[in-house]
Amino acid sequence: MHTKARIHADPVLDFDQFDCLPDSLVLLILNKLEDGRSLGRCSAVSKRFSGLVPLVHDVCVKIDRVVAVDGDSEAALNLSSPKPQNILSHLFKLMLFAITKLFHDMGGNPNGAGRPLFPQLSQPSPAQVLRSFSHVRNLRVELPSGDVGVEEGVLLKWRAEYGRTLQNCVILGGTLVSREAAGGEHEPCPDDSGTMPESFYTNGGLKLRVVWTISCLIAASTRHYLLRSIVGEHPTLRSLVLADADGQGALRMGAEQLRDFREHQLAASACSNRTQVPACNIKLRYAPCLELPGGSALQGATLLVIKPAGDGSGGGGGHGDRKEAEAFVSGAFDGPLRFAVMELMKRRTYLLEMNGF
């Protein structure tokens, strides 16, 4: 008869080797993590992590739905809808919020589904999430989707640099055609003279590009306006990117632009919650068809380079330099889109002017 062996814990293994790591090394690991939600979970692991997570320099916050509020979540519960008109309704929502917050703090709802009981009442704003981080230097905020609606098959991408106002913006648009998906039946793009075809003015092509420009500038200025509380509450910020999960647009601010943002009052638009768009000069370049690497083509390829009228620096200093502006345009996109930009930069330039709005 075999005797039953008892298993005993090795006393040597009871000691947590992770505790031997210095705080500087743990912070280096946490900085590589970046994701705001994951960092939040790490802060609940131990007292040590709870003290180190707020010191992280690199943070990425992904937003499930758009939330914009200057105050606390208790003062604006469902931020995507108008404020309640009935005070009793508002008090009832406050009670629901308190109960939901209690369940959330206990680790979930009583049904054990692992999801918030009332998602609309428990969704924090980016500013509220970032209040847990006191030493953020590089921040990326990702919206759930792009702001500008386009028809199926239309490619529209934009990148913008802001200080207290617009400094640079580049827009790339066209209709993306996949040669491989069509079985290679499409003929190669025909050669053109490099000039704008007459049909561009008569079939609504120019009007469509103007709509793209206005829509992208409104999207960028709205995102810029939403950053007020984040920039104000985090003086350690050196780099800030507000992008979207679709990759449609991205607003970028470096250390110089962030300082300009803090030191000057924003010019808000009188009609909506966005920064006023200044009067701009626009350089338009166009190609009826542009072959791209990887077996695709961009029909009606359009590149719009936008700068404020005047010195174009937006008060940030140094951005009126032509080489820096060209570097911004050429580095705005990656892969085939970068190739498209470089090819369009060789095309004839058409100058447009736009009033501020």
GROMACS .gro file of C-alpha atoms in nm:
model
  357
    1MET     CA    1   0.000   0.000   0.000
    2HIS     CA    2   0.142   0.331  -0.107
    3THR     CA    3   0.165   0.600   0.154
    4LYS     CA    4   0.017   0.937   0.070
    5ALA     CA    5   0.280   1.203   0.036
    6ARG     CA    6   0.198   1.541   0.177
    7ILE     CA    7   0.282   1.848  -0.024
    8HIS     CA    8   0.444   2.129   0.168
    9ALA     CA    9   0.510   2.479   0.041
   10ASP     CA   10   0.874   2.549  -0.013
   11PRO     CA   11   0.963   2.816   0.243
   12VAL     CA   12   1.215   2.961  -0.001
   13LEU     CA   13   0.940   3.023  -0.260
   14ASP     CA   14   0.719   3.206  -0.012
   15PHE     CA   15   0.936   3.513  -0.062
   16ASP     CA   16   0.810   3.732  -0.348
   17GLN     CA   17   1.103   3.793  -0.581
   18PHE     CA   18   0.914   4.083  -0.744
   19ASP     CA   19   0.959   4.283  -0.424
   20CYS     CA   20   1.333   4.285  -0.494
   21LEU     CA   21   1.282   4.501  -0.805
   22PRO     CA   22   1.351   4.871  -0.748
   23ASP     CA   23   1.070   5.120  -0.799
   24SER     CA   24   1.248   5.272  -1.100
   25LEU     CA   25   1.242   4.938  -1.283
   26VAL     CA   26   0.874   4.877  -1.197
   27LEU     CA   27   0.791   5.224  -1.329
   28LEU     CA   28   0.975   5.142  -1.650
   29ILE     CA   29   0.755   4.833  -1.691
   30LEU     CA   30   0.436   5.028  -1.617
   31ASN     CA   31   0.533   5.295  -1.871
   32LYS     CA   32   0.556   5.024  -2.138
   33LEU     CA   33   0.202   4.916  -2.047
   34GLU     CA   34   0.053   5.263  -2.125
   35ASP     CA   35  -0.312   5.148  -2.141
   36GLY     CA   36  -0.512   5.347  -1.886
   37ARG     CA   37  -0.750   5.064  -1.797
   38SER     CA   38  -0.470   4.815  -1.744
   39LEU     CA   39  -0.284   5.065  -1.530
   40GLY     CA   40  -0.599   5.116  -1.324
   41ARG     CA   41  -0.621   4.742  -1.262
   42CYS     CA   42  -0.253   4.734  -1.166
   43SER     CA   43  -0.311   5.004  -0.906
   44ALA     CA   44  -0.555   4.770  -0.728
   45VAL     CA   45  -0.301   4.486  -0.701
   46SER     CA   46  -0.105   4.618  -0.403
   47LYS     CA   47  -0.025   4.929  -0.203
   48ARG     CA   48   0.307   4.951  -0.379
   49PHE     CA   49   0.147   4.952  -0.724
   50SER     CA   50  -0.117   5.197  -0.601
   51GLY     CA   51   0.162   5.439  -0.517
   52LEU     CA   52   0.360   5.384  -0.838
   53VAL     CA   53   0.086   5.395  -1.103
   54PRO     CA   54   0.016   5.771  -1.054
   55LEU     CA   55   0.384   5.836  -1.134
   56VAL     CA   56   0.363   5.680  -1.483
   57HIS     CA   57   0.478   5.910  -1.766
   58ASP     CA   58   0.315   5.743  -2.071
   59VAL     CA   59  -0.062   5.690  -2.071
   60CYS     CA   60  -0.316   5.594  -2.339
   61VAL     CA   61  -0.686   5.639  -2.261
   62LYS     CA   62  -0.939   5.468  -2.490
   63ILE     CA   63  -1.293   5.608  -2.478
   64ASP     CA   64  -1.593   5.382  -2.538
   65ARG     CA   65  -1.825   5.674  -2.599
   66VAL     CA   66  -1.773   6.049  -2.618
   67VAL     CA   67  -1.796   6.219  -2.279
   68ALA     CA   68  -1.727   6.589  -2.231
   69VAL     CA   69  -1.762   6.756  -1.892
   70ASP     CA   70  -1.575   7.015  -1.688
   71GLY     CA   71  -1.714   6.911  -1.350
   72ASP     CA   72  -1.739   6.586  -1.159
   73SER     CA   73  -1.935   6.287  -1.280
   74GLU     CA   74  -2.188   6.341  -1.002
   75ALA     CA   75  -2.278   6.676  -1.162
   76ALA     CA   76  -2.325   6.535  -1.512
   77LEU     CA   77  -2.419   6.171  -1.523
   78ASN     CA   78  -2.522   6.099  -1.879
   79LEU     CA   79  -2.295   6.339  -2.058
   80SER     CA   80  -2.407   6.253  -2.409
   81SER     CA   81  -2.762   6.380  -2.341
   82PRO     CA   82  -2.899   6.718  -2.229
   83LYS     CA   83  -2.910   6.800  -1.861
   84PRO     CA   84  -3.232   6.690  -1.687
   85GLN     CA   85  -3.497   6.958  -1.666
   86ASN     CA   86  -3.675   6.803  -1.367
   87ILE     CA   87  -3.490   6.833  -1.038
   88LEU     CA   88  -3.657   6.516  -0.904
   89SER     CA   89  -3.532   6.326  -1.207
   90HIS     CA   90  -3.184   6.462  -1.147
   91LEU     CA   91  -3.191   6.358  -0.780
   92PHE     CA   92  -3.312   6.011  -0.879
   93LYS     CA   93  -3.016   5.979  -1.117
   94LEU     CA   94  -2.785   6.086  -0.836
   95MET     CA   95  -2.923   5.806  -0.619
   96LEU     CA   96  -2.878   5.554  -0.901
   97PHE     CA   97  -2.524   5.678  -0.955
   98ALA     CA   98  -2.438   5.633  -0.585
   99ILE     CA   99  -2.576   5.279  -0.583
  100THR     CA  100  -2.403   5.189  -0.910
  101LYS     CA  101  -2.074   5.333  -0.790
  102LEU     CA  102  -2.098   5.116  -0.478
  103PHE     CA  103  -2.149   4.801  -0.688
  104HIS     CA  104  -1.868   4.909  -0.920
  105ASP     CA  105  -1.630   4.957  -0.626
  106MET     CA  106  -1.725   4.613  -0.497
  107GLY     CA  107  -1.604   4.460  -0.824
  108GLY     CA  108  -1.913   4.441  -1.042
  109ASN     CA  109  -2.292   4.418  -1.034
  110PRO     CA  110  -2.488   4.178  -0.812
  111ASN     CA  111  -2.563   3.952  -1.108
  112GLY     CA  112  -2.193   3.880  -1.148
  113ALA     CA  113  -2.190   3.967  -1.517
  114GLY     CA  114  -1.874   4.171  -1.478
  115ARG     CA  115  -2.027   4.477  -1.649
  116PRO     CA  116  -2.148   4.804  -1.497
  117LEU     CA  117  -2.512   4.790  -1.383
  118PHE     CA  118  -2.585   5.125  -1.548
  119PRO     CA  119  -2.315   5.197  -1.809
  120GLN     CA  120  -2.445   5.548  -1.878
  121LEU     CA  121  -2.403   5.640  -1.512
  122SER     CA  122  -2.061   5.484  -1.459
  123GLN     CA  123  -1.872   5.605  -1.768
  124PRO     CA  124  -1.603   5.852  -1.653
  125SER     CA  125  -1.471   6.133  -1.869
  126PRO     CA  126  -1.105   6.132  -1.982
  127ALA     CA  127  -1.032   6.421  -1.745
  128GLN     CA  128  -1.168   6.220  -1.453
  129VAL     CA  129  -0.966   5.912  -1.547
  130LEU     CA  130  -0.646   6.114  -1.579
  131ARG     CA  131  -0.682   6.272  -1.236
  132SER     CA  132  -0.530   5.951  -1.100
  133PHE     CA  133  -0.206   6.028  -1.287
  134SER     CA  134   0.003   6.316  -1.153
  135HIS     CA  135   0.319   6.287  -1.367
  136VAL     CA  136   0.187   6.226  -1.721
  137ARG     CA  137   0.427   6.346  -1.991
  138ASN     CA  138   0.307   6.167  -2.304
  139LEU     CA  139  -0.068   6.123  -2.339
  140ARG     CA  140  -0.275   5.962  -2.614
  141VAL     CA  141  -0.655   5.979  -2.603
  142GLU     CA  142  -0.843   5.759  -2.850
  143LEU     CA  143  -1.205   5.830  -2.944
  144PRO     CA  144  -1.434   5.541  -3.046
  145SER     CA  145  -1.469   5.654  -3.409
  146GLY     CA  146  -1.396   5.930  -3.657
  147ASP     CA  147  -1.594   6.255  -3.657
  148VAL     CA  148  -1.655   6.306  -4.029
  149GLY     CA  149  -1.903   6.080  -4.204
  150VAL     CA  150  -1.809   5.971  -4.557
  151GLU     CA  151  -1.963   5.747  -4.819
  152GLU     CA  152  -1.854   5.386  -4.852
  153GLY     CA  153  -1.524   5.352  -5.035
  154VAL     CA  154  -1.419   5.714  -4.969
  155LEU     CA  155  -1.088   5.761  -4.790
  156LEU     CA  156  -1.061   6.075  -4.578
  157LYS     CA  157  -0.774   6.131  -4.334
  158TRP     CA  158  -0.661   6.443  -4.152
  159ARG     CA  159  -0.386   6.547  -3.914
  160ALA     CA  160  -0.367   6.879  -3.729
  161GLU     CA  161  -0.124   7.065  -3.504
  162TYR     CA  162  -0.261   7.308  -3.249
  163GLY     CA  163  -0.130   7.555  -2.994
  164ARG     CA  164  -0.390   7.796  -2.865
  165THR     CA  165  -0.531   7.781  -3.218
  166LEU     CA  166  -0.470   7.600  -3.547
  167GLN     CA  167  -0.110   7.590  -3.665
  168ASN     CA  168  -0.105   7.321  -3.937
  169CYS     CA  169  -0.355   7.085  -4.092
  170VAL     CA  170  -0.326   6.834  -4.375
  171ILE     CA  171  -0.616   6.645  -4.535
  172LEU     CA  172  -0.587   6.349  -4.773
  173GLY     CA  173  -0.895   6.229  -4.956
  174GLY     CA  174  -1.015   6.026  -5.252
  175THR     CA  175  -1.190   5.706  -5.349
  176LEU     CA  176  -0.986   5.398  -5.266
  177VAL     CA  177  -0.997   5.123  -5.528
  178SER     CA  178  -0.849   4.780  -5.463
  179ARG     CA  179  -0.706   4.620  -5.777
  180GLU     CA  180  -0.676   4.277  -5.617
  181ALA     CA  181  -1.035   4.274  -5.486
  182ALA     CA  182  -1.158   4.353  -5.835
  183GLY     CA  183  -0.955   4.071  -5.984
  184GLY     CA  184  -0.716   4.308  -6.159
  185GLU     CA  185  -0.981   4.409  -6.412
  186HIS     CA  186  -0.917   4.781  -6.369
  187GLU     CA  187  -0.689   4.946  -6.618
  188PRO     CA  188  -0.384   5.137  -6.493
  189CYS     CA  189  -0.435   5.504  -6.418
  190PRO     CA  190  -0.403   5.703  -6.739
  191ASP     CA  191  -0.140   5.970  -6.771
  192ASP     CA  192  -0.263   6.325  -6.725
  193SER     CA  193  -0.119   6.667  -6.795
  194GLY     CA  194  -0.090   6.756  -6.428
  195THR     CA  195  -0.356   7.029  -6.456
  196MET     CA  196  -0.699   7.030  -6.299
  197PRO     CA  197  -0.957   6.882  -6.540
  198GLU     CA  198  -1.255   7.098  -6.626
  199SER     CA  199  -1.489   6.831  -6.488
  200PHE     CA  200  -1.347   6.894  -6.140
  201TYR     CA  201  -1.529   7.228  -6.133
  202THR     CA  202  -1.849   7.121  -6.308
  203ASN     CA  203  -1.933   6.785  -6.145
  204GLY     CA  204  -1.911   6.903  -5.783
  205GLY     CA  205  -1.554   6.787  -5.721
  206LEU     CA  206  -1.438   7.123  -5.586
  207LYS     CA  207  -1.749   7.165  -5.373
  208LEU     CA  208  -1.692   6.821  -5.218
  209ARG     CA  209  -1.332   6.915  -5.126
  210VAL     CA  210  -1.456   7.233  -4.959
  211VAL     CA  211  -1.701   7.026  -4.755
  212TRP     CA  212  -1.419   6.790  -4.655
  213THR     CA  213  -1.208   7.086  -4.546
  214ILE     CA  214  -1.478   7.248  -4.334
  215SER     CA  215  -1.580   6.916  -4.177
  216CYS     CA  216  -1.225   6.821  -4.082
  217LEU     CA  217  -1.151   7.166  -3.940
  218ILE     CA  218  -1.467   7.153  -3.730
  219ALA     CA  219  -1.370   6.807  -3.604
  220ALA     CA  220  -1.019   6.925  -3.515
  221SER     CA  221  -1.137   7.243  -3.342
  222THR     CA  222  -1.396   7.047  -3.142
  223ARG     CA  223  -1.132   6.805  -3.019
  224HIS     CA  224  -0.905   7.097  -2.935
  225TYR     CA  225  -1.178   7.259  -2.723
  226LEU     CA  226  -1.232   6.936  -2.527
  227LEU     CA  227  -0.868   6.933  -2.414
  228ARG     CA  228  -0.897   7.241  -2.191
  229SER     CA  229  -0.940   7.063  -1.860
  230ILE     CA  230  -0.684   6.792  -1.941
  231VAL     CA  231  -0.410   7.037  -2.033
  232GLY     CA  232  -0.492   7.265  -1.741
  233GLU     CA  233  -0.479   6.986  -1.482
  234HIS     CA  234  -0.156   6.826  -1.610
  235PRO     CA  235   0.129   7.078  -1.626
  236THR     CA  236   0.379   6.793  -1.676
  237LEU     CA  237   0.243   6.713  -2.025
  238ARG     CA  238   0.498   6.732  -2.306
  239SER     CA  239   0.313   6.549  -2.583
  240LEU     CA  240  -0.060   6.507  -2.643
  241VAL     CA  241  -0.241   6.320  -2.921
  242LEU     CA  242  -0.620   6.304  -2.958
  243ALA     CA  243  -0.696   6.040  -3.223
  244ASP     CA  244  -0.976   5.794  -3.303
  245ALA     CA  245  -0.999   5.416  -3.337
  246ASP     CA  246  -1.078   5.447  -3.710
  247GLY     CA  247  -0.755   5.634  -3.776
  248GLN     CA  248  -0.945   5.911  -3.953
  249GLY     CA  249  -0.804   6.212  -3.772
  250ALA     CA  250  -0.544   6.305  -3.513
  251LEU     CA  251  -0.477   6.628  -3.329
  252ARG     CA  252  -0.122   6.667  -3.198
  253MET     CA  253   0.034   6.908  -2.951
  254GLY     CA  254   0.401   6.915  -2.854
  255ALA     CA  255   0.566   7.086  -2.557
  256GLU     CA  256   0.578   7.421  -2.737
  257GLN     CA  257   0.212   7.406  -2.842
  258LEU     CA  258   0.102   7.297  -2.493
  259ARG     CA  259   0.279   7.594  -2.338
  260ASP     CA  260   0.109   7.825  -2.589
  261PHE     CA  261  -0.224   7.658  -2.505
  262ARG     CA  262  -0.180   7.726  -2.131
  263GLU     CA  263  -0.051   8.081  -2.158
  264HIS     CA  264  -0.320   8.225  -2.387
  265GLN     CA  265  -0.696   8.230  -2.370
  266LEU     CA  266  -0.872   8.017  -2.629
  267ALA     CA  267  -1.093   8.186  -2.888
  268ALA     CA  268  -1.412   7.983  -2.859
  269SER     CA  269  -1.668   7.971  -3.139
  270ALA     CA  270  -1.989   8.157  -3.059
  271CYS     CA  271  -2.214   7.887  -3.207
  272SER     CA  272  -2.079   7.563  -3.059
  273ASN     CA  273  -1.838   7.402  -2.814
  274ARG     CA  274  -1.525   7.425  -3.026
  275THR     CA  275  -1.229   7.653  -3.081
  276GLN     CA  276  -1.275   7.919  -3.347
  277VAL     CA  277  -1.111   7.831  -3.678
  278PRO     CA  278  -0.897   8.124  -3.801
  279ALA     CA  279  -0.891   8.255  -4.155
  280CYS     CA  280  -0.680   8.008  -4.354
  281ASN     CA  281  -0.477   7.974  -4.670
  282ILE     CA  282  -0.521   7.638  -4.841
  283LYS     CA  283  -0.293   7.469  -5.093
  284LEU     CA  284  -0.482   7.212  -5.299
  285ARG     CA  285  -0.313   6.943  -5.506
  286TYR     CA  286  -0.510   6.696  -5.715
  287ALA     CA  287  -0.459   6.385  -5.927
  288PRO     CA  288  -0.747   6.214  -6.115
  289CYS     CA  289  -0.596   5.874  -6.033
  290LEU     CA  290  -0.294   5.777  -5.826
  291GLU     CA  291  -0.141   5.429  -5.818
  292LEU     CA  292  -0.050   5.316  -5.466
  293PRO     CA  293   0.184   5.039  -5.348
  294GLY     CA  294   0.012   4.710  -5.267
  295GLY     CA  295  -0.224   4.684  -5.563
  296SER     CA  296  -0.460   4.975  -5.493
  297ALA     CA  297  -0.532   5.315  -5.641
  298LEU     CA  298  -0.673   5.644  -5.516
  299GLN     CA  299  -0.917   5.804  -5.756
  300GLY     CA  300  -0.971   6.177  -5.727
  301ALA     CA  301  -0.669   6.193  -5.495
  302THR     CA  302  -0.664   6.527  -5.314
  303LEU     CA  303  -0.412   6.681  -5.076
  304LEU     CA  304  -0.514   6.991  -4.879
  305VAL     CA  305  -0.246   7.173  -4.678
  306ILE     CA  306  -0.397   7.435  -4.446
  307LYS     CA  307  -0.230   7.712  -4.249
  308PRO     CA  308  -0.369   8.021  -4.075
  309ALA     CA  309  -0.354   8.338  -4.283
  310GLY     CA  310  -0.065   8.573  -4.199
  311ASP     CA  311   0.249   8.429  -4.043
  312GLY     CA  312   0.079   8.088  -3.998
  313SER     CA  313   0.251   8.025  -3.668
  314GLY     CA  314  -0.059   8.044  -3.456
  315GLY     CA  315   0.144   8.208  -3.182
  316GLY     CA  316   0.350   7.899  -3.120
  317GLY     CA  317   0.669   8.029  -3.277
  318GLY     CA  318   0.885   7.849  -3.530
  319HIS     CA  319   0.601   7.693  -3.729
  320GLY     CA  320   0.611   7.959  -3.999
  321ASP     CA  321   0.925   7.798  -4.128
  322ARG     CA  322   0.859   7.637  -4.465
  323LYS     CA  323   1.079   7.334  -4.404
  324GLU     CA  324   0.906   7.250  -4.077
  325ALA     CA  325   0.567   7.280  -4.247
  326GLU     CA  326   0.678   7.049  -4.526
  327ALA     CA  327   0.814   6.802  -4.272
  328PHE     CA  328   0.477   6.802  -4.096
  329VAL     CA  329   0.295   6.727  -4.423
  330SER     CA  330   0.534   6.455  -4.539
  331GLY     CA  331   0.533   6.285  -4.198
  332ALA     CA  332   0.159   6.307  -4.137
  333PHE     CA  333   0.081   5.958  -4.271
  334ASP     CA  334   0.251   5.620  -4.300
  335GLY     CA  335   0.271   5.344  -4.560
  336PRO     CA  336   0.083   5.386  -4.890
  337LEU     CA  337  -0.075   5.709  -4.770
  338ARG     CA  338   0.267   5.862  -4.718
  339PHE     CA  339   0.352   5.760  -5.074
  340ALA     CA  340   0.032   5.931  -5.194
  341VAL     CA  341   0.123   6.251  -5.012
  342MET     CA  342   0.474   6.258  -5.158
  343GLU     CA  343   0.337   6.203  -5.510
  344LEU     CA  344   0.073   6.473  -5.470
  345MET     CA  345   0.335   6.718  -5.340
  346LYS     CA  346   0.487   6.705  -5.689
  347ARG     CA  347   0.162   6.819  -5.851
  348ARG     CA  348   0.059   7.171  -5.943
  349THR     CA  349  -0.059   7.379  -5.647
  350TYR     CA  350  -0.390   7.568  -5.642
  351LEU     CA  351  -0.437   7.836  -5.377
  352LEU     CA  352  -0.762   7.886  -5.189
  353GLU     CA  353  -0.863   8.120  -4.908
  354MET     CA  354  -1.114   8.055  -4.632
  355ASN     CA  355  -1.261   8.296  -4.380
  356GLY     CA  356  -1.257   8.212  -4.011
  357PHE     CA  357  -1.564   8.051  -3.857
   0.00000   0.00000   0.00000
